[in-house]
Tab-separated table of N, CA and C in Angstrom:
chain	number	residue	atom	x	y	z
A	468	MET	N	19.944	5.939	7.695
A	468	MET	CA	18.984	6.004	6.591
A	468	MET	C	18.197	4.685	6.485
A	469	ALA	N	18.917	3.568	6.542
A	469	ALA	CA	18.230	2.272	6.483
A	469	ALA	C	17.260	2.129	7.649
A	470	THR	N	17.654	2.678	8.802
A	470	THR	CA	16.777	2.591	9.979
A	470	THR	C	15.467	3.326	9.712
A	471	GLY	N	15.549	4.481	9.071
A	471	GLY	CA	14.339	5.236	8.755
A	471	GLY	C	13.445	4.459	7.804
A	472	ILE	N	14.069	3.806	6.820
A	472	ILE	CA	13.284	3.011	5.866
A	472	ILE	C	12.613	1.849	6.593
A	473	LEU	N	13.376	1.173	7.474
A	473	LEU	CA	12.811	0.036	8.207
A	473	LEU	C	11.653	0.480	9.077
A	474	SER	N	11.811	1.604	9.762
A	474	SER	CA	10.720	2.062	10.633
A	474	SER	C	9.507	2.457	9.796
A	475	ALA	N	9.738	3.008	8.606
A	475	ALA	CA	8.615	3.363	7.734
A	475	ALA	C	7.899	2.096	7.275
A	476	VAL	N	8.657	1.073	6.907
A	476	VAL	CA	8.053	-0.189	6.445
A	476	VAL	C	7.278	-0.841	7.577
A	477	SER	N	7.862	-0.893	8.779
A	477	SER	CA	7.155	-1.518	9.895
A	477	SER	C	5.922	-0.697	10.257
A	478	GLY	N	5.987	0.616	10.097
A	478	GLY	CA	4.823	1.451	10.340
A	478	GLY	C	3.721	1.132	9.345
A	479	ASP	N	4.104	0.950	8.069
A	479	ASP	CA	3.120	0.577	7.043
A	479	ASP	C	2.510	-0.779	7.377
A	480	ALA	N	3.336	-1.722	7.811
A	480	ALA	CA	2.838	-3.057	8.148
A	480	ALA	C	1.821	-2.967	9.280
A	481	ALA	N	2.127	-2.159	10.289
A	481	ALA	CA	1.196	-2.005	11.408
A	481	ALA	C	-0.117	-1.405	10.925
A	482	MET	N	-0.032	-0.430	10.019
A	482	MET	CA	-1.245	0.185	9.474
A	482	MET	C	-2.061	-0.855	8.712
A	483	LEU	N	-1.390	-1.676	7.912
A	483	LEU	CA	-2.105	-2.689	7.127
A	483	LEU	C	-2.798	-3.690	8.035
A	484	ILE	N	-2.095	-4.097	9.082
A	484	ILE	CA	-2.694	-5.066	10.012
A	484	ILE	C	-3.909	-4.439	10.687
A	485	ALA	N	-3.799	-3.149	11.025
A	485	ALA	CA	-4.886	-2.481	11.733
A	485	ALA	C	-6.048	-2.156	10.798
A	486	THR	N	-5.739	-2.013	9.518
A	486	THR	CA	-6.764	-1.602	8.550
A	486	THR	C	-7.508	-2.821	8.010
A	487	ASP	N	-8.730	-2.592	7.585
A	487	ASP	CA	-9.494	-3.662	6.928
A	487	ASP	C	-8.750	-4.090	5.673
A	488	ARG	N	-8.373	-5.351	5.602
A	488	ARG	CA	-7.539	-5.797	4.483
A	488	ARG	C	-8.293	-5.743	3.159
A	489	LEU	N	-9.579	-6.025	3.167
A	489	LEU	CA	-10.343	-5.952	1.913
A	489	LEU	C	-10.362	-4.526	1.395
A	490	GLY	N	-10.524	-3.563	2.298
A	490	GLY	CA	-10.507	-2.165	1.892
A	490	GLY	C	-9.170	-1.804	1.283
A	491	TYR	N	-8.076	-2.300	1.881
A	491	TYR	CA	-6.745	-2.025	1.348
A	491	TYR	C	-6.584	-2.644	-0.035
A	492	LEU	N	-7.036	-3.888	-0.181
A	492	LEU	CA	-6.918	-4.554	-1.486
A	492	LEU	C	-7.703	-3.796	-2.547
A	493	GLU	N	-8.882	-3.314	-2.169
A	493	GLU	CA	-9.698	-2.568	-3.126
A	493	GLU	C	-8.951	-1.326	-3.599
A	494	VAL	N	-8.346	-0.613	-2.661
A	494	VAL	CA	-7.588	0.594	-3.012
A	494	VAL	C	-6.400	0.230	-3.897
A	495	ALA	N	-5.690	-0.843	-3.550
A	495	ALA	CA	-4.520	-1.251	-4.320
A	495	ALA	C	-4.920	-1.649	-5.740
A	496	LEU	N	-6.001	-2.417	-5.860
A	496	LEU	CA	-6.453	-2.845	-7.187
A	496	LEU	C	-6.911	-1.653	-8.021
A	497	THR	N	-7.622	-0.728	-7.391
A	497	THR	CA	-8.072	0.459	-8.113
A	497	THR	C	-6.876	1.245	-8.623
A	498	GLY	N	-5.856	1.394	-7.779
A	498	GLY	CA	-4.650	2.112	-8.190
A	498	GLY	C	-3.960	1.409	-9.350
A	499	ALA	N	-3.890	0.076	-9.297
A	499	ALA	CA	-3.243	-0.683	-10.366
A	499	ALA	C	-4.010	-0.525	-11.670
A	500	LEU	N	-5.340	-0.588	-11.594
A	500	LEU	CA	-6.151	-0.439	-12.804
A	500	LEU	C	-5.976	0.949	-13.406
A	501	GLU	N	-5.934	1.969	-12.559
A	501	GLU	CA	-5.726	3.336	-13.064
A	501	GLU	C	-4.368	3.436	-13.759
A	502	GLY	N	-3.346	2.821	-13.164
A	502	GLY	CA	-2.013	2.844	-13.767
A	502	GLY	C	-2.018	2.164	-15.124
A	503	LEU	N	-2.721	1.037	-15.245
A	503	LEU	CA	-2.793	0.338	-16.525
A	503	LEU	C	-3.504	1.198	-17.568
A	504	ARG	N	-4.595	1.846	-17.156
A	504	ARG	CA	-5.344	2.679	-18.108
A	504	ARG	C	-4.470	3.808	-18.634
A	505	ARG	N	-3.661	4.397	-17.755
A	505	ARG	CA	-2.820	5.513	-18.191
A	505	ARG	C	-1.717	5.047	-19.118
A	506	SER	N	-1.203	3.826	-18.896
A	506	SER	CA	-0.078	3.350	-19.706
A	506	SER	C	-0.533	2.900	-21.090
A	507	VAL	N	-1.811	2.600	-21.250
A	507	VAL	CA	-2.309	2.127	-22.553
A	507	VAL	C	-2.484	3.309	-23.501
């Protein structure tokens, strides 16, 4: 089970490295802002 989690995390890391980091940050920030709006 831990192996599956590790491979998933390393897969995510590879995707992040391959992806435009600014685009990823924009998506992450948008998601965080939406979460804050819903919690208020």
